[in-house]
Amino acid sequence: MKLFNNNPSFVRQNEKDVPKPQKHDANLQKNSTLFFQVGLIVALLGAYGLLQLNFKYTEALVSHRGETITEDPYVMDLAFKIYKEPEAKPVEKKATSKPKLLLEPKIVDNNASLPETDNLITEPEPTDTPLDPGSIKVIEIPVDVPPMPVNAVEEAPVFPGCEKVNGREERIKCLSDKINQHIRKKFDSNLGSKLGLDGIQRINVMFTIDTNGNVVGIKALSKHKELDEEAVEVMGKLPKMQPGKQNQKPVKVSYTFPIIFQVHD
């Protein structure tokens, strides 16, 4: 700053060298802006006009055989049929015939007596007499209950000769002993030798003591049919017993007893 202040001649010289803006230069700047705007409008109008023109474009297609296809391949000439719903046919109503009366009704006077009808169920007439409970009879329908095992029944069957034995377990033991004695007397111990058997033989016998004390449903199972038949015959000769009881009522009792014997040469 001191340098410029000390040299006033230098500042004046610079002021002489700077040219002053003229009026013609300002007009040129204004006209260039106007020309640019006019040119832009003309360009936009030309582009809009080109877009409004219709150009027809055709393309010749060549098939794989070398023939030129002039028709449009995307246009299909097909005949279309308009679908029409089928007309509903009216349902014919069948003429219903009136029911025919097989017997013509007879008109009877109200005072005429009608014949009595047998087996006609009517309500009993109410009475004021009290009902005696003792006169009502209860009919028990028998129910087929499956047999109970002898070890599960409350009172075991009593074999003849075991009536004086007390206790459930003691009666079962007495029953087993009596059946064992019966088999020793009635079973043919020589049957094994006759069949040519040797060694220990076992026959499993099953039967039921019914509510009347009879032995029924006897089955035997062993390796030989002859032994089975002999066991069934022997057990069928058991005497009638006192039936087993459950809740103080006679019930069927199932019993299984093995017959074991040895055949010697």
Short mmCIF file of C-alpha atoms in Angstrom, two decimals:
data_model
loop_
_atom_site.label_atom_id
_atom_site.label_comp_id
_atom_site.label_asym_id
_atom_site.label_seq_id
_atom_site.Cartn_x
_atom_site.Cartn_y
_atom_site.Cartn_z
CA MET A 1 0.00 0.00 0.00
CA LYS A 2 2.82 2.36 0.67
CA LEU A 3 4.32 1.57 -2.69
CA PHE A 4 1.22 2.61 -4.60
CA ASN A 5 0.77 5.76 -2.57
CA ASN A 6 4.28 6.86 -3.18
CA ASN A 7 3.94 6.42 -7.02
CA PRO A 8 0.90 8.38 -8.19
CA SER A 9 2.17 8.39 -11.73
CA PHE A 10 1.94 4.60 -11.91
CA VAL A 11 -1.77 4.61 -10.90
CA ARG A 12 -2.66 7.15 -13.50
CA GLN A 13 -0.89 5.20 -16.18
CA ASN A 14 -2.96 2.07 -15.36
CA GLU A 15 -6.17 4.08 -15.49
CA LYS A 16 -5.35 5.13 -19.04
CA ASP A 17 -4.69 1.53 -20.21
CA VAL A 18 -8.11 0.02 -19.04
CA PRO A 19 -10.62 0.29 -21.97
CA LYS A 20 -14.13 1.50 -21.15
CA PRO A 21 -17.14 -0.70 -22.05
CA GLN A 22 -19.06 0.46 -25.09
CA LYS A 23 -22.83 0.34 -25.90
CA HIS A 24 -22.38 -1.99 -28.89
CA ASP A 25 -20.86 -4.74 -26.70
CA ALA A 26 -23.89 -4.73 -24.39
CA ASN A 27 -26.27 -5.16 -27.34
CA LEU A 28 -24.33 -8.19 -28.60
CA GLN A 29 -24.65 -9.91 -25.23
CA LYS A 30 -28.43 -9.34 -25.16
CA ASN A 31 -28.88 -10.54 -28.79
CA SER A 32 -26.91 -13.80 -28.20
CA THR A 33 -29.23 -14.79 -25.34
CA LEU A 34 -32.29 -14.05 -27.48
CA PHE A 35 -30.92 -16.07 -30.42
CA PHE A 36 -30.23 -19.07 -28.14
CA GLN A 37 -33.79 -19.06 -26.83
CA VAL A 38 -35.28 -18.82 -30.33
CA GLY A 39 -33.07 -21.66 -31.58
CA LEU A 40 -34.08 -23.89 -28.69
CA ILE A 41 -37.78 -23.32 -29.38
CA VAL A 42 -37.32 -24.11 -33.10
CA ALA A 43 -35.44 -27.34 -32.21
CA LEU A 44 -38.22 -28.44 -29.88
CA LEU A 45 -40.91 -27.76 -32.48
CA GLY A 46 -38.97 -29.78 -35.05
CA ALA A 47 -38.62 -32.74 -32.68
CA TYR A 48 -42.34 -32.66 -31.86
CA GLY A 49 -43.19 -32.63 -35.56
CA LEU A 50 -40.97 -35.66 -36.24
CA LEU A 51 -42.68 -37.56 -33.45
CA GLN A 52 -46.09 -36.92 -35.00
CA LEU A 53 -45.08 -38.42 -38.36
CA ASN A 54 -46.08 -42.07 -39.15
CA PHE A 55 -43.34 -44.30 -40.50
CA LYS A 56 -44.31 -47.48 -42.21
CA TYR A 57 -41.80 -50.23 -41.54
CA THR A 58 -41.81 -53.48 -43.41
CA GLU A 59 -39.42 -56.27 -42.83
CA ALA A 60 -38.92 -59.13 -45.24
CA LEU A 61 -38.52 -62.40 -43.42
CA VAL A 62 -36.71 -65.33 -44.92
CA SER A 63 -37.81 -68.84 -44.01
CA HIS A 64 -35.45 -71.75 -43.44
CA ARG A 65 -36.10 -72.81 -47.06
CA GLY A 66 -34.88 -69.51 -48.49
CA GLU A 67 -38.37 -68.19 -49.37
CA THR A 68 -39.30 -64.61 -48.60
CA ILE A 69 -42.24 -64.18 -46.26
CA THR A 70 -44.12 -60.96 -46.97
CA GLU A 71 -47.06 -61.58 -44.62
CA ASP A 72 -46.97 -60.60 -41.02
CA PRO A 73 -45.96 -63.79 -39.12
CA TYR A 74 -47.63 -62.58 -35.96
CA VAL A 75 -51.11 -62.30 -37.48
CA MET A 76 -53.16 -65.51 -37.28
CA ASP A 77 -56.15 -65.90 -39.53
CA LEU A 78 -58.44 -68.09 -37.45
CA ALA A 79 -62.17 -68.38 -37.40
CA PHE A 80 -63.61 -67.86 -33.96
CA LYS A 81 -67.04 -69.06 -32.85
CA ILE A 82 -69.02 -67.29 -30.21
CA TYR A 83 -69.99 -69.69 -27.43
CA LYS A 84 -73.66 -69.82 -26.66
CA GLU A 85 -75.03 -71.46 -23.57
CA PRO A 86 -77.35 -74.37 -24.33
CA GLU A 87 -80.95 -73.61 -23.81
CA ALA A 88 -82.45 -75.33 -20.81
CA LYS A 89 -85.18 -77.72 -21.77
CA PRO A 90 -88.35 -77.37 -19.75
CA VAL A 91 -88.89 -80.21 -17.31
CA GLU A 92 -91.96 -82.15 -18.08
CA LYS A 93 -94.10 -82.75 -15.05
CA LYS A 94 -95.47 -86.23 -14.78
CA ALA A 95 -99.11 -86.43 -14.13
CA THR A 96 -99.69 -87.78 -10.66
CA SER A 97 -102.56 -90.13 -10.30
CA LYS A 98 -104.83 -89.86 -7.32
CA PRO A 99 -104.61 -92.70 -4.80
CA LYS A 100 -107.25 -95.31 -5.24
CA LEU A 101 -109.17 -96.55 -2.27
CA LEU A 102 -109.21 -100.32 -2.05
CA LEU A 103 -112.12 -100.35 0.35
CA GLU A 104 -114.87 -97.85 0.39
CA PRO A 105 -115.50 -96.37 3.81
CA LYS A 106 -118.70 -97.35 5.53
CA ILE A 107 -120.70 -94.74 7.33
CA VAL A 108 -121.80 -96.05 10.71
CA ASP A 109 -124.17 -94.44 13.14
CA ASN A 110 -122.56 -93.10 16.31
CA ASN A 111 -124.88 -95.16 18.49
CA ALA A 112 -124.10 -98.43 16.70
CA SER A 113 -122.05 -101.01 18.65
CA LEU A 114 -118.63 -101.79 17.21
CA PRO A 115 -116.96 -105.23 17.36
CA GLU A 116 -114.39 -105.68 20.10
CA THR A 117 -110.72 -105.69 19.10
CA ASP A 118 -108.47 -108.37 20.55
CA ASN A 119 -104.97 -107.69 21.91
CA LEU A 120 -105.74 -104.01 22.34
CA ILE A 121 -103.23 -102.31 24.66
CA THR A 122 -104.75 -99.71 26.91
CA GLU A 123 -103.46 -97.79 29.89
CA PRO A 124 -104.23 -99.37 33.28
CA GLU A 125 -106.91 -97.71 35.32
CA PRO A 126 -105.51 -95.72 38.24
CA THR A 127 -106.24 -97.20 41.67
CA ASP A 128 -105.82 -95.88 45.19
CA THR A 129 -104.70 -99.27 46.55
CA PRO A 130 -101.03 -99.17 47.67
CA LEU A 131 -98.68 -101.55 45.91
CA ASP A 132 -97.24 -104.42 47.95
CA PRO A 133 -93.45 -104.67 47.34
CA GLY A 134 -93.59 -108.38 48.09
CA SER A 135 -95.92 -108.99 45.17
CA ILE A 136 -93.36 -107.68 42.66
CA LYS A 137 -91.52 -110.48 40.93
CA VAL A 138 -88.00 -109.72 39.75
CA ILE A 139 -87.04 -111.72 36.66
CA GLU A 140 -83.31 -112.28 36.44
CA ILE A 141 -81.95 -112.51 32.93
CA PRO A 142 -79.25 -115.15 32.76
CA VAL A 143 -75.91 -113.75 31.71
CA ASP A 144 -73.28 -115.99 30.23
CA VAL A 145 -70.34 -115.16 32.48
CA PRO A 146 -66.99 -116.74 31.54
CA PRO A 147 -65.61 -119.30 34.01
CA MET A 148 -63.46 -118.01 36.86
CA PRO A 149 -60.14 -119.71 37.71
CA VAL A 150 -60.32 -121.90 40.78
CA ASN A 151 -57.64 -119.78 42.52
CA ALA A 152 -59.66 -116.56 41.98
CA VAL A 153 -63.17 -117.60 43.04
CA GLU A 154 -64.31 -116.74 46.57
CA GLU A 155 -65.66 -120.23 47.39
CA ALA A 156 -64.04 -123.16 45.58
CA PRO A 157 -66.11 -126.15 44.37
CA VAL A 158 -66.48 -128.87 47.00
CA PHE A 159 -65.62 -132.43 45.96
CA PRO A 160 -67.65 -135.21 47.64
CA GLY A 161 -65.89 -136.00 50.88
CA CYS A 162 -64.49 -132.46 51.36
CA GLU A 163 -67.62 -130.96 52.93
CA LYS A 164 -66.13 -130.82 56.42
CA VAL A 165 -62.97 -129.03 55.24
CA ASN A 166 -62.97 -125.33 56.22
CA GLY A 167 -61.05 -122.58 54.48
CA ARG A 168 -60.69 -121.73 50.82
CA GLU A 169 -57.11 -122.94 50.36
CA GLU A 170 -57.84 -126.19 52.24
CA ARG A 171 -60.84 -126.92 50.01
CA ILE A 172 -58.77 -126.35 46.86
CA LYS A 173 -56.12 -128.77 48.16
CA CYS A 174 -58.79 -131.36 49.04
CA LEU A 175 -60.26 -131.01 45.55
CA SER A 176 -56.85 -131.59 43.97
CA ASP A 177 -56.17 -134.64 46.11
CA LYS A 178 -59.56 -136.22 45.31
CA ILE A 179 -59.09 -135.68 41.56
CA ASN A 180 -55.61 -137.21 41.78
CA GLN A 181 -57.01 -140.30 43.56
CA HIS A 182 -59.72 -140.58 40.89
CA ILE A 183 -57.14 -140.56 38.07
CA ARG A 184 -55.00 -143.24 39.73
CA LYS A 185 -58.00 -145.55 39.95
CA LYS A 186 -59.49 -144.93 36.49
CA PHE A 187 -56.54 -144.12 34.19
CA ASP A 188 -55.02 -147.03 32.21
CA SER A 189 -51.34 -146.84 33.14
CA ASN A 190 -50.45 -149.64 30.68
CA LEU A 191 -51.55 -147.51 27.71
CA GLY A 192 -48.07 -146.06 27.36
CA SER A 193 -46.50 -149.51 26.99
CA LYS A 194 -49.17 -150.53 24.48
CA LEU A 195 -48.31 -147.46 22.36
CA GLY A 196 -44.58 -148.23 22.59
CA LEU A 197 -43.81 -145.10 24.60
CA ASP A 198 -40.90 -144.68 26.96
CA GLY A 199 -40.04 -142.24 29.73
CA ILE A 200 -42.17 -139.60 31.42
CA GLN A 201 -45.46 -138.69 29.69
CA ARG A 202 -47.50 -135.52 30.42
CA ILE A 203 -51.15 -134.78 29.60
CA ASN A 204 -52.56 -131.31 30.35
CA VAL A 205 -56.27 -131.58 31.18
CA MET A 206 -58.68 -128.61 31.33
CA PHE A 207 -62.34 -128.66 32.32
CA THR A 208 -65.09 -126.50 33.84
CA ILE A 209 -67.33 -127.09 36.84
CA ASP A 210 -70.64 -125.42 35.93
CA THR A 211 -73.16 -123.75 38.23
CA ASN A 212 -74.82 -127.14 38.86
CA GLY A 213 -71.54 -128.81 39.88
CA ASN A 214 -71.17 -130.93 36.73
CA VAL A 215 -67.81 -131.36 34.96
CA VAL A 216 -68.15 -130.04 31.36
CA GLY A 217 -65.91 -128.82 28.52
CA ILE A 218 -63.15 -131.38 29.08
CA LYS A 219 -60.05 -130.89 26.89
CA ALA A 220 -56.74 -132.79 26.89
CA LEU A 221 -53.44 -131.98 25.21
CA SER A 222 -50.44 -134.30 24.80
CA LYS A 223 -48.15 -135.68 22.10
CA HIS A 224 -50.40 -138.67 21.40
CA LYS A 225 -54.06 -138.74 20.46
CA GLU A 226 -54.71 -142.00 22.37
CA LEU A 227 -53.53 -140.42 25.62
CA ASP A 228 -55.83 -137.45 25.09
CA GLU A 229 -58.85 -139.68 24.53
CA GLU A 230 -58.08 -141.71 27.67
CA ALA A 231 -57.73 -138.53 29.77
CA VAL A 232 -61.04 -137.10 28.52
CA GLU A 233 -62.83 -140.38 29.29
CA VAL A 234 -61.40 -140.55 32.81
CA MET A 235 -62.22 -136.93 33.70
CA GLY A 236 -65.73 -137.39 32.38
CA LYS A 237 -66.35 -139.92 35.20
CA LEU A 238 -65.76 -137.34 37.95
CA PRO A 239 -68.71 -137.13 40.37
CA LYS A 240 -71.01 -134.14 40.73
CA MET A 241 -69.70 -131.48 43.13
CA GLN A 242 -70.96 -128.45 44.97
CA PRO A 243 -70.45 -125.50 42.56
CA GLY A 244 -68.12 -122.63 43.32
CA LYS A 245 -69.63 -119.35 44.47
CA GLN A 246 -68.91 -115.65 43.96
CA ASN A 247 -70.86 -113.13 46.05
CA GLN A 248 -72.94 -116.03 47.39
CA LYS A 249 -74.05 -116.97 43.84
CA PRO A 250 -73.03 -120.13 41.93
CA VAL A 251 -70.53 -119.46 39.14
CA LYS A 252 -68.59 -121.49 36.61
CA VAL A 253 -65.09 -122.45 37.70
CA SER A 254 -62.27 -123.50 35.37
CA TYR A 255 -59.74 -126.08 36.50
CA THR A 256 -56.45 -127.29 34.99
CA PHE A 257 -54.87 -130.52 36.10
CA PRO A 258 -51.76 -132.28 34.71
CA ILE A 259 -51.61 -136.07 34.41
CA ILE A 260 -47.97 -137.21 34.63
CA PHE A 261 -46.85 -140.84 34.53
CA GLN A 262 -43.73 -142.78 33.57
CA VAL A 263 -43.56 -145.73 31.19
CA HIS A 264 -41.06 -148.43 32.02
CA ASP A 265 -39.70 -151.00 29.57
#
